C-alpha cells in the first residue's frame, strides 16, 4: 500500500510541475524545456540550507523557491525574446547547462553520486513529516497550485498572457509589454517548479542530476500536452 501511496505522492508533485508548465505552454505559448532544471536548483538549495546551514525546511522552502525562480529568469532572459521553436531550443540548451552544473559542481551537489538520506521536514511539534501526512501536504499544495492557476488565468495578467499566445505582435501594438509579461509568467511558472522541487527532495530522500534532467522536463510537458 505504501508503494502506491509513494507513486501517488510523486504524481502530485508532477501535477504541481505540470500546472506551472501549463501557465507557460498552455496560456503563454512558451515551451520551456528547462523546467526540471529550475526544480533541481530549488531542491539543491533547500537541501543545502537545511543540511549545511541548519535552516528549518519551512524557512528554506520559500527561500529556495524564490532564489531558483530568480535564477531561472536570469538564465532564461535571453530566450524570452524568442518564440516557438527557437525559444524551445534555447531552453533546451539552458537545461543542459544546468544539468552539467549539477554534475561538475561536486562540492555543492555531490555530482553524479547525488545526495542521499535527506531528512524529512519537521512539524512544529517536533515530529517528522512522513507517510500519509506528507501525502496530504502534497495533495493540498497540488490543489492550491491549480486554484492559483485558475485565478491567474481569469485575471488581467492571464488575459494578457493569452493575448500574447494568440498574437504577440498584435499584443505589442495594443500596448502590452510582451517581454515583461513573458518574464513575469516565467517567474510565476518557475515558482511552481521550484516548490515542487523543494518538496520532492525530502519526499524521495535522494536527489542527483538525473532527478532533474531534460527527460523530466519532457515528461512534464507531455502531461500538459495530453
mmCIF file of N, CA, C and O in Angstrom, residues 103-196:
data_model
loop_
_atom_site.group_PDB
_atom_site.id
_atom_site.type_symbol
_atom_site.label_atom_id
_atom_site.label_comp_id
_atom_site.label_asym_id
_atom_site.label_seq_id
_atom_site.Cartn_x
_atom_site.Cartn_y
_atom_site.Cartn_z
ATOM 1 N N UNK A 103 26.334 18.177 -12.284
ATOM 2 C CA UNK A 103 27.319 17.095 -12.357
ATOM 3 C C UNK A 103 28.697 17.561 -11.901
ATOM 4 O O UNK A 103 29.387 16.865 -11.135
ATOM 5 N N UNK A 104 29.123 18.753 -12.330
ATOM 6 C CA UNK A 104 30.512 19.161 -12.146
ATOM 7 C C UNK A 104 30.763 20.001 -10.893
ATOM 8 O O UNK A 104 31.899 20.079 -10.434
ATOM 9 N N UNK A 105 29.729 20.632 -10.316
ATOM 10 C CA UNK A 105 29.925 21.361 -9.065
ATOM 11 C C UNK A 105 29.778 20.384 -7.899
ATOM 12 O O UNK A 105 28.812 20.429 -7.129
ATOM 13 N N UNK A 106 30.751 19.503 -7.803
ATOM 14 C CA UNK A 106 30.677 18.383 -6.863
ATOM 15 C C UNK A 106 30.608 18.861 -5.419
ATOM 16 O O UNK A 106 29.917 18.252 -4.584
ATOM 17 N N UNK A 107 31.300 19.941 -5.102
ATOM 18 C CA UNK A 107 31.309 20.423 -3.717
ATOM 19 C C UNK A 107 29.920 20.848 -3.246
ATOM 20 O O UNK A 107 29.614 20.810 -2.049
ATOM 21 N N UNK A 108 29.067 21.250 -4.193
ATOM 22 C CA UNK A 108 27.721 21.702 -3.841
ATOM 23 C C UNK A 108 26.671 20.611 -4.026
ATOM 24 O O UNK A 108 25.699 20.556 -3.274
ATOM 25 N N UNK A 109 26.854 19.755 -5.033
ATOM 26 C CA UNK A 109 25.808 18.802 -5.409
ATOM 27 C C UNK A 109 26.199 17.343 -5.218
ATOM 28 O O UNK A 109 25.365 16.467 -5.393
ATOM 29 N N UNK A 110 27.465 17.089 -4.918
ATOM 30 C CA UNK A 110 27.990 15.717 -4.814
ATOM 31 C C UNK A 110 27.976 14.993 -6.155
ATOM 32 O O UNK A 110 28.050 13.755 -6.206
ATOM 33 N N UNK A 111 27.846 15.759 -7.242
ATOM 34 C CA UNK A 111 27.965 15.210 -8.596
ATOM 35 C C UNK A 111 26.984 14.096 -8.898
ATOM 36 O O UNK A 111 25.850 14.071 -8.408
ATOM 37 N N UNK A 112 27.448 13.151 -9.717
ATOM 38 C CA UNK A 112 26.597 12.025 -10.126
ATOM 39 C C UNK A 112 26.239 11.109 -8.967
ATOM 40 O O UNK A 112 25.268 10.355 -9.046
ATOM 41 N N UNK A 113 27.033 11.144 -7.911
ATOM 42 C CA UNK A 113 26.727 10.306 -6.742
ATOM 43 C C UNK A 113 25.421 10.728 -6.090
ATOM 44 O O UNK A 113 24.687 9.905 -5.541
ATOM 45 N N UNK A 114 25.122 12.011 -6.177
ATOM 46 C CA UNK A 114 23.878 12.520 -5.610
ATOM 47 C C UNK A 114 23.959 12.710 -4.104
ATOM 48 O O UNK A 114 24.978 12.432 -3.468
ATOM 49 N N UNK A 115 22.876 13.203 -3.555
ATOM 50 C CA UNK A 115 22.759 13.417 -2.113
ATOM 51 C C UNK A 115 21.678 12.473 -1.584
ATOM 52 O O UNK A 115 20.536 12.510 -2.046
ATOM 53 N N UNK A 116 22.042 11.632 -0.640
ATOM 54 C CA UNK A 116 21.108 10.647 -0.110
ATOM 55 C C UNK A 116 20.783 10.930 1.346
ATOM 56 O O UNK A 116 21.371 11.824 1.968
ATOM 57 N N UNK A 117 19.845 10.166 1.861
ATOM 58 C CA UNK A 117 19.422 10.258 3.269
ATOM 59 C C UNK A 117 19.017 11.697 3.643
ATOM 60 O O UNK A 117 19.388 12.212 4.698
ATOM 61 N N UNK A 118 18.265 12.313 2.733
ATOM 62 C CA UNK A 118 17.749 13.660 3.011
ATOM 63 C C UNK A 118 16.648 13.532 4.060
ATOM 64 O O UNK A 118 15.670 12.799 3.861
ATOM 65 N N UNK A 119 16.768 14.210 5.192
ATOM 66 C CA UNK A 119 15.781 14.032 6.269
ATOM 67 C C UNK A 119 14.444 14.664 5.904
ATOM 68 O O UNK A 119 14.383 15.632 5.136
ATOM 69 N N UNK A 120 13.345 14.150 6.447
ATOM 70 C CA UNK A 120 12.028 14.736 6.177
ATOM 71 C C UNK A 120 11.862 16.061 6.912
ATOM 72 O O UNK A 120 12.578 16.345 7.881
ATOM 73 N N UNK A 121 10.916 16.885 6.481
ATOM 74 C CA UNK A 121 10.624 18.127 7.213
ATOM 75 C C UNK A 121 10.141 17.817 8.631
ATOM 76 O O UNK A 121 9.567 16.761 8.895
ATOM 77 N N UNK A 122 10.390 18.751 9.536
ATOM 78 C CA UNK A 122 9.966 18.586 10.924
ATOM 79 C C UNK A 122 8.763 19.482 11.188
ATOM 80 O O UNK A 122 8.783 20.682 10.888
ATOM 81 N N UNK A 123 7.709 18.890 11.717
ATOM 82 C CA UNK A 123 6.499 19.640 12.040
ATOM 83 C C UNK A 123 6.721 20.478 13.303
ATOM 84 O O UNK A 123 7.656 20.226 14.072
ATOM 85 N N UNK A 124 5.875 21.489 13.535
ATOM 86 C CA UNK A 124 6.047 22.348 14.717
ATOM 87 C C UNK A 124 6.148 21.586 16.032
ATOM 88 O O UNK A 124 6.855 21.995 16.941
ATOM 89 N N UNK A 125 5.467 20.451 16.152
ATOM 90 C CA UNK A 125 5.524 19.676 17.386
ATOM 91 C C UNK A 125 6.789 18.862 17.553
ATOM 92 O O UNK A 125 6.996 18.242 18.595
ATOM 93 N N UNK A 126 7.634 18.835 16.506
ATOM 94 C CA UNK A 126 8.876 18.081 16.577
ATOM 95 C C UNK A 126 8.824 16.746 15.871
ATOM 96 O O UNK A 126 9.845 16.065 15.760
ATOM 97 N N UNK A 127 7.651 16.339 15.381
ATOM 98 C CA UNK A 127 7.521 15.049 14.689
ATOM 99 C C UNK A 127 7.917 15.212 13.221
ATOM 100 O O UNK A 127 7.663 16.262 12.611
ATOM 101 N N UNK A 128 8.528 14.187 12.622
ATOM 102 C CA UNK A 128 8.880 14.267 11.198
ATOM 103 C C UNK A 128 7.637 14.142 10.313
ATOM 104 O O UNK A 128 6.695 13.413 10.652
ATOM 105 N N UNK A 129 7.644 14.863 9.201
ATOM 106 C CA UNK A 129 6.545 14.789 8.241
ATOM 107 C C UNK A 129 6.828 13.638 7.280
ATOM 108 O O UNK A 129 7.673 13.752 6.381
ATOM 109 N N UNK A 130 6.142 12.539 7.451
ATOM 110 C CA UNK A 130 6.358 11.361 6.621
ATOM 111 C C UNK A 130 5.018 10.699 6.309
ATOM 112 O O UNK A 130 3.981 11.067 6.861
ATOM 113 N N UNK A 131 5.081 9.703 5.431
ATOM 114 C CA UNK A 131 3.929 8.859 5.159
ATOM 115 C C UNK A 131 2.698 9.602 4.687
ATOM 116 O O UNK A 131 2.761 10.517 3.852
ATOM 117 N N UNK A 132 1.572 9.228 5.263
ATOM 118 C CA UNK A 132 0.280 9.785 4.845
ATOM 119 C C UNK A 132 0.210 11.290 5.066
ATOM 120 O O UNK A 132 -0.375 12.019 4.251
ATOM 121 N N UNK A 133 0.817 11.772 6.147
ATOM 122 C CA UNK A 133 0.791 13.210 6.425
ATOM 123 C C UNK A 133 1.479 13.985 5.305
ATOM 124 O O UNK A 133 0.988 15.041 4.873
ATOM 125 N N UNK A 134 2.606 13.464 4.812
ATOM 126 C CA UNK A 134 3.309 14.127 3.700
ATOM 127 C C UNK A 134 2.448 14.092 2.444
ATOM 128 O O UNK A 134 2.370 15.079 1.693
ATOM 129 N N UNK A 135 1.781 12.957 2.204
ATOM 130 C CA UNK A 135 0.901 12.848 1.038
ATOM 131 C C UNK A 135 -0.227 13.870 1.106
ATOM 132 O O UNK A 135 -0.621 14.450 0.079
ATOM 133 N N UNK A 136 -0.767 14.096 2.296
ATOM 134 C CA UNK A 136 -1.834 15.087 2.448
ATOM 135 C C UNK A 136 -1.319 16.494 2.172
ATOM 136 O O UNK A 136 -2.020 17.312 1.558
ATOM 137 N N UNK A 137 -0.094 16.777 2.616
ATOM 138 C CA UNK A 137 0.503 18.085 2.323
ATOM 139 C C UNK A 137 0.675 18.261 0.815
ATOM 140 O O UNK A 137 0.352 19.322 0.255
ATOM 141 N N UNK A 138 1.174 17.230 0.148
ATOM 142 C CA UNK A 138 1.344 17.296 -1.303
ATOM 143 C C UNK A 138 0.002 17.487 -2.009
ATOM 144 O O UNK A 138 -0.098 18.238 -2.988
ATOM 145 N N UNK A 139 -1.044 16.804 -1.510
ATOM 146 C CA UNK A 139 -2.378 16.969 -2.092
ATOM 147 C C UNK A 139 -2.850 18.417 -1.960
ATOM 148 O O UNK A 139 -3.370 19.011 -2.923
ATOM 149 N N UNK A 140 -2.654 19.001 -0.770
ATOM 150 C CA UNK A 140 -3.084 20.375 -0.533
ATOM 151 C C UNK A 140 -2.323 21.349 -1.427
ATOM 152 O O UNK A 140 -2.906 22.284 -1.997
ATOM 153 N N UNK A 141 -1.020 21.119 -1.571
ATOM 154 C CA UNK A 141 -0.204 22.009 -2.403
ATOM 155 C C UNK A 141 -0.597 21.889 -3.873
ATOM 156 O O UNK A 141 -0.688 22.893 -4.593
ATOM 157 N N UNK A 142 -0.847 20.661 -4.340
ATOM 158 C CA UNK A 142 -1.243 20.462 -5.735
ATOM 159 C C UNK A 142 -2.575 21.140 -6.029
ATOM 160 O O UNK A 142 -2.744 21.810 -7.058
ATOM 161 N N UNK A 143 -3.541 20.978 -5.121
ATOM 162 C CA UNK A 143 -4.854 21.624 -5.306
ATOM 163 C C UNK A 143 -4.707 23.144 -5.265
ATOM 164 O O UNK A 143 -5.296 23.863 -6.084
ATOM 165 N N UNK A 144 -3.894 23.640 -4.324
ATOM 166 C CA UNK A 144 -3.669 25.087 -4.227
ATOM 167 C C UNK A 144 -3.034 25.617 -5.511
ATOM 168 O O UNK A 144 -3.377 26.712 -5.973
ATOM 169 N N UNK A 145 -2.118 24.840 -6.095
ATOM 170 C CA UNK A 145 -1.490 25.262 -7.342
ATOM 171 C C UNK A 145 -2.492 25.406 -8.470
ATOM 172 O O UNK A 145 -2.447 26.386 -9.232
ATOM 173 N N UNK A 146 -3.422 24.457 -8.578
ATOM 174 C CA UNK A 146 -4.453 24.531 -9.620
ATOM 175 C C UNK A 146 -5.365 25.729 -9.385
ATOM 176 O O UNK A 146 -5.732 26.448 -10.327
ATOM 177 N N UNK A 147 -5.727 25.963 -8.124
ATOM 178 C CA UNK A 147 -6.589 27.104 -7.802
ATOM 179 C C UNK A 147 -5.895 28.421 -8.151
ATOM 180 O O UNK A 147 -6.502 29.340 -8.726
ATOM 181 N N UNK A 148 -4.615 28.519 -7.828
ATOM 182 C CA UNK A 148 -3.846 29.729 -8.159
ATOM 183 C C UNK A 148 -3.777 29.922 -9.669
ATOM 184 O O UNK A 148 -3.936 31.050 -10.171
ATOM 185 N N UNK A 149 -3.555 28.833 -10.424
ATOM 186 C CA UNK A 149 -3.507 28.936 -11.883
ATOM 187 C C UNK A 149 -4.827 29.454 -12.435
ATOM 188 O O UNK A 149 -4.849 30.332 -13.315
ATOM 189 N N UNK A 150 -5.948 28.935 -11.924
ATOM 190 C CA UNK A 150 -7.262 29.387 -12.396
ATOM 191 C C UNK A 150 -7.444 30.880 -12.111
ATOM 192 O O UNK A 150 -7.938 31.635 -12.958
ATOM 193 N N UNK A 151 -7.014 31.316 -10.925
ATOM 194 C CA UNK A 151 -7.119 32.730 -10.574
ATOM 195 C C UNK A 151 -6.266 33.593 -11.492
ATOM 196 O O UNK A 151 -6.693 34.680 -11.921
ATOM 197 N N UNK A 152 -5.068 33.110 -11.813
ATOM 198 C CA UNK A 152 -4.190 33.869 -12.708
ATOM 199 C C UNK A 152 -4.792 33.980 -14.101
ATOM 200 O O UNK A 152 -4.807 35.055 -14.711
ATOM 201 N N UNK A 153 -5.287 32.864 -14.619
ATOM 202 C CA UNK A 153 -5.843 32.846 -15.977
ATOM 203 C C UNK A 153 -7.037 33.790 -16.098
ATOM 204 O O UNK A 153 -7.238 34.434 -17.131
ATOM 205 N N UNK A 154 -7.828 33.904 -15.037
ATOM 206 C CA UNK A 154 -9.013 34.755 -15.070
ATOM 207 C C UNK A 154 -8.724 36.206 -14.700
ATOM 208 O O UNK A 154 -9.647 37.018 -14.643
ATOM 209 N N UNK A 155 -7.459 36.528 -14.441
ATOM 210 C CA UNK A 155 -7.087 37.901 -14.092
ATOM 211 C C UNK A 155 -6.677 38.675 -15.349
ATOM 212 O O UNK A 155 -6.551 38.103 -16.444
ATOM 213 N N UNK A 156 -6.466 39.978 -15.187
ATOM 214 C CA UNK A 156 -5.985 40.791 -16.309
ATOM 215 C C UNK A 156 -4.632 40.279 -16.803
ATOM 216 O O UNK A 156 -4.361 40.277 -18.010
ATOM 217 N N UNK A 157 -3.793 39.858 -15.864
ATOM 218 C CA UNK A 157 -2.487 39.317 -16.226
ATOM 219 C C UNK A 157 -2.648 38.083 -17.108
ATOM 220 O O UNK A 157 -1.971 37.938 -18.135
ATOM 221 N N UNK A 158 -3.570 37.192 -16.723
ATOM 222 C CA UNK A 158 -3.808 35.993 -17.508
ATOM 223 C C UNK A 158 -4.331 36.303 -18.894
ATOM 224 O O UNK A 158 -3.929 35.661 -19.880
ATOM 225 N N UNK A 159 -5.200 37.287 -18.993
ATOM 226 C CA UNK A 159 -5.737 37.653 -20.306
ATOM 227 C C UNK A 159 -4.650 38.261 -21.202
ATOM 228 O O UNK A 159 -4.659 38.058 -22.420
ATOM 229 N N UNK A 160 -3.706 38.973 -20.581
ATOM 230 C CA UNK A 160 -2.584 39.492 -21.374
ATOM 231 C C UNK A 160 -1.715 38.355 -21.894
ATOM 232 O O UNK A 160 -1.230 38.397 -23.034
ATOM 233 N N UNK A 161 -1.521 37.330 -21.057
ATOM 234 C CA UNK A 161 -0.733 36.179 -21.495
ATOM 235 C C UNK A 161 -1.417 35.454 -22.655
ATOM 236 O O UNK A 161 -0.751 35.029 -23.612
ATOM 237 N N UNK A 162 -2.725 35.304 -22.574
ATOM 238 C CA UNK A 162 -3.458 34.643 -23.657
ATOM 239 C C UNK A 162 -3.358 35.456 -24.940
ATOM 240 O O UNK A 162 -3.213 34.907 -26.040
ATOM 241 N N UNK A 163 -3.420 36.781 -24.816
ATOM 242 C CA UNK A 163 -3.279 37.646 -25.992
ATOM 243 C C UNK A 163 -1.898 37.465 -26.620
ATOM 244 O O UNK A 163 -1.763 37.419 -27.853
ATOM 245 N N UNK A 164 -0.873 37.339 -25.781
ATOM 246 C CA UNK A 164 0.480 37.111 -26.294
ATOM 247 C C UNK A 164 0.562 35.765 -26.994
ATOM 248 O O UNK A 164 1.195 35.626 -28.042
ATOM 249 N N UNK A 165 -0.075 34.755 -26.415
ATOM 250 C CA UNK A 165 -0.070 33.426 -27.034
ATOM 251 C C UNK A 165 -0.728 33.460 -28.412
ATOM 252 O O UNK A 165 -0.232 32.854 -29.367
ATOM 253 N N UNK A 166 -1.822 34.183 -28.526
ATOM 254 C CA UNK A 166 -2.568 34.199 -29.777
ATOM 255 C C UNK A 166 -1.843 35.006 -30.860
ATOM 256 O O UNK A 166 -1.786 34.581 -32.018
ATOM 257 N N UNK A 167 -1.297 36.168 -30.496
ATOM 258 C CA UNK A 167 -0.600 37.007 -31.475
ATOM 259 C C UNK A 167 0.227 38.034 -30.710
ATOM 260 O O UNK A 167 -0.293 39.072 -30.304
ATOM 261 N N UNK A 168 1.502 37.739 -30.516
ATOM 262 C CA UNK A 168 2.319 38.634 -29.712
ATOM 263 C C UNK A 168 2.583 39.974 -30.402
ATOM 264 O O UNK A 168 2.752 40.998 -29.731
ATOM 265 N N UNK A 169 2.597 39.986 -31.737
ATOM 266 C CA UNK A 169 2.791 41.256 -32.455
ATOM 267 C C UNK A 169 1.598 42.168 -32.242
ATOM 268 O O UNK A 169 1.743 43.366 -31.952
ATOM 269 N N UNK A 170 0.391 41.618 -32.365
ATOM 270 C CA UNK A 170 -0.813 42.409 -32.123
ATOM 271 C C UNK A 170 -0.874 42.860 -30.672
ATOM 272 O O UNK A 170 -1.265 44.002 -30.380
ATOM 273 N N UNK A 171 -0.491 41.976 -29.752
ATOM 274 C CA UNK A 171 -0.488 42.344 -28.329
ATOM 275 C C UNK A 171 0.451 43.513 -28.077
ATOM 276 O O UNK A 171 0.139 44.422 -27.290
ATOM 277 N N UNK A 172 1.594 43.527 -28.760
ATOM 278 C CA UNK A 172 2.551 44.632 -28.614
ATOM 279 C C UNK A 172 1.953 45.940 -29.112
ATOM 280 O O UNK A 172 2.114 46.995 -28.486
ATOM 281 N N UNK A 173 1.239 45.868 -30.231
ATOM 282 C CA UNK A 173 0.629 47.088 -30.774
ATOM 283 C C UNK A 173 -0.495 47.611 -29.881
ATOM 284 O O UNK A 173 -0.810 48.800 -29.920
ATOM 285 N N UNK A 174 -1.091 46.725 -29.083
ATOM 286 C CA UNK A 174 -2.156 47.134 -28.162
ATOM 287 C C UNK A 174 -1.606 47.690 -26.844
ATOM 288 O O UNK A 174 -2.373 48.013 -25.942
ATOM 289 N N UNK A 175 -0.285 47.784 -26.741
ATOM 290 C CA UNK A 175 0.323 48.386 -25.565
ATOM 291 C C UNK A 175 0.814 47.411 -24.520
ATOM 292 O O UNK A 175 1.222 47.820 -23.427
ATOM 293 N N UNK A 176 0.778 46.105 -24.824
ATOM 294 C CA UNK A 176 1.260 45.098 -23.868
ATOM 295 C C UNK A 176 2.766 44.941 -24.025
ATOM 296 O O UNK A 176 3.264 44.732 -25.137
ATOM 297 N N UNK A 177 3.484 45.073 -22.921
ATOM 298 C CA UNK A 177 4.932 44.846 -22.937
ATOM 299 C C UNK A 177 5.168 43.339 -22.936
ATOM 300 O O UNK A 177 5.186 42.691 -21.880
ATOM 301 N N UNK A 178 5.340 42.777 -24.128
ATOM 302 C CA UNK A 178 5.377 41.331 -24.298
ATOM 303 C C UNK A 178 6.529 40.700 -23.517
ATOM 304 O O UNK A 178 6.343 39.705 -22.806
ATOM 305 N N UNK A 179 7.712 41.270 -23.620
ATOM 306 C CA UNK A 179 8.873 40.685 -22.929
ATOM 307 C C UNK A 179 8.677 40.702 -21.424
ATOM 308 O O UNK A 179 8.988 39.724 -20.724
ATOM 309 N N UNK A 180 8.161 41.808 -20.897
ATOM 310 C CA UNK A 180 7.950 41.911 -19.447
ATOM 311 C C UNK A 180 6.909 40.895 -18.973
ATOM 312 O O UNK A 180 7.090 40.244 -17.939
ATOM 313 N N UNK A 181 5.812 40.751 -19.732
ATOM 314 C CA UNK A 181 4.774 39.797 -19.353
ATOM 315 C C UNK A 181 5.288 38.367 -19.420
ATOM 316 O O UNK A 181 4.976 37.542 -18.554
ATOM 317 N N UNK A 182 6.096 38.054 -20.424
ATOM 318 C CA UNK A 182 6.696 36.723 -20.517
ATOM 319 C C UNK A 182 7.613 36.473 -19.331
ATOM 320 O O UNK A 182 7.642 35.365 -18.767
ATOM 321 N N UNK A 183 8.383 37.494 -18.938
ATOM 322 C CA UNK A 183 9.298 37.348 -17.821
ATOM 323 C C UNK A 183 8.528 37.077 -16.527
ATOM 324 O O UNK A 183 8.911 36.212 -15.736
ATOM 325 N N UNK A 184 7.414 37.812 -16.317
ATOM 326 C CA UNK A 184 6.594 37.589 -15.133
ATOM 327 C C UNK A 184 5.990 36.185 -15.153
ATOM 328 O O UNK A 184 5.961 35.496 -14.128
ATOM 329 N N UNK A 185 5.491 35.768 -16.317
ATOM 330 C CA UNK A 185 4.911 34.426 -16.441
ATOM 331 C C UNK A 185 5.966 33.364 -16.182
ATOM 332 O O UNK A 185 5.695 32.348 -15.518
ATOM 333 N N UNK A 186 7.179 33.609 -16.665
ATOM 334 C CA UNK A 186 8.261 32.654 -16.467
ATOM 335 C C UNK A 186 8.618 32.548 -14.989
ATOM 336 O O UNK A 186 8.857 31.447 -14.475
ATOM 337 N N UNK A 187 8.619 33.681 -14.293
ATOM 338 C CA UNK A 187 8.936 33.660 -12.864
ATOM 339 C C UNK A 187 7.848 32.917 -12.083
ATOM 340 O O UNK A 187 8.153 32.074 -11.240
ATOM 341 N N UNK A 188 6.586 33.230 -12.371
ATOM 342 C CA UNK A 188 5.490 32.584 -11.652
ATOM 343 C C UNK A 188 5.461 31.085 -11.955
ATOM 344 O O UNK A 188 5.312 30.255 -11.053
ATOM 345 N N UNK A 189 5.611 30.729 -13.234
ATOM 346 C CA UNK A 189 5.638 29.316 -13.588
ATOM 347 C C UNK A 189 6.808 28.586 -12.939
ATOM 348 O O UNK A 189 6.682 27.440 -12.508
ATOM 349 N N UNK A 190 7.943 29.286 -12.861
ATOM 350 C CA UNK A 190 9.116 28.695 -12.229
ATOM 351 C C UNK A 190 8.900 28.457 -10.741
ATOM 352 O O UNK A 190 9.463 27.521 -10.163
ATOM 353 N N UNK A 191 8.077 29.304 -10.103
ATOM 354 C CA UNK A 191 7.774 29.096 -8.687
ATOM 355 C C UNK A 191 7.095 27.746 -8.469
ATOM 356 O O UNK A 191 7.380 27.052 -7.484
ATOM 357 N N UNK A 192 6.188 27.375 -9.367
ATOM 358 C CA UNK A 192 5.538 26.060 -9.271
ATOM 359 C C UNK A 192 6.596 24.954 -9.340
ATOM 360 O O UNK A 192 6.579 24.004 -8.552
ATOM 361 N N UNK A 193 7.511 25.088 -10.316
ATOM 362 C CA UNK A 193 8.560 24.078 -10.461
ATOM 363 C C UNK A 193 9.459 24.041 -9.234
ATOM 364 O O UNK A 193 9.824 22.969 -8.745
ATOM 365 N N UNK A 194 9.800 25.221 -8.711
ATOM 366 C CA UNK A 194 10.726 25.304 -7.585
ATOM 367 C C UNK A 194 10.109 24.735 -6.309
ATOM 368 O O UNK A 194 10.772 24.016 -5.552
ATOM 369 N N UNK A 195 8.853 25.044 -6.051
ATOM 370 C CA UNK A 195 8.183 24.496 -4.867
ATOM 371 C C UNK A 195 8.097 22.974 -4.983
ATOM 372 O O UNK A 195 8.347 22.243 -4.010
ATOM 373 N N UNK A 196 7.769 22.492 -6.179
ATOM 374 C CA UNK A 196 7.731 21.051 -6.380
ATOM 375 C C UNK A 196 9.083 20.395 -6.160
ATOM 376 O O UNK A 196 9.177 19.329 -5.559
#
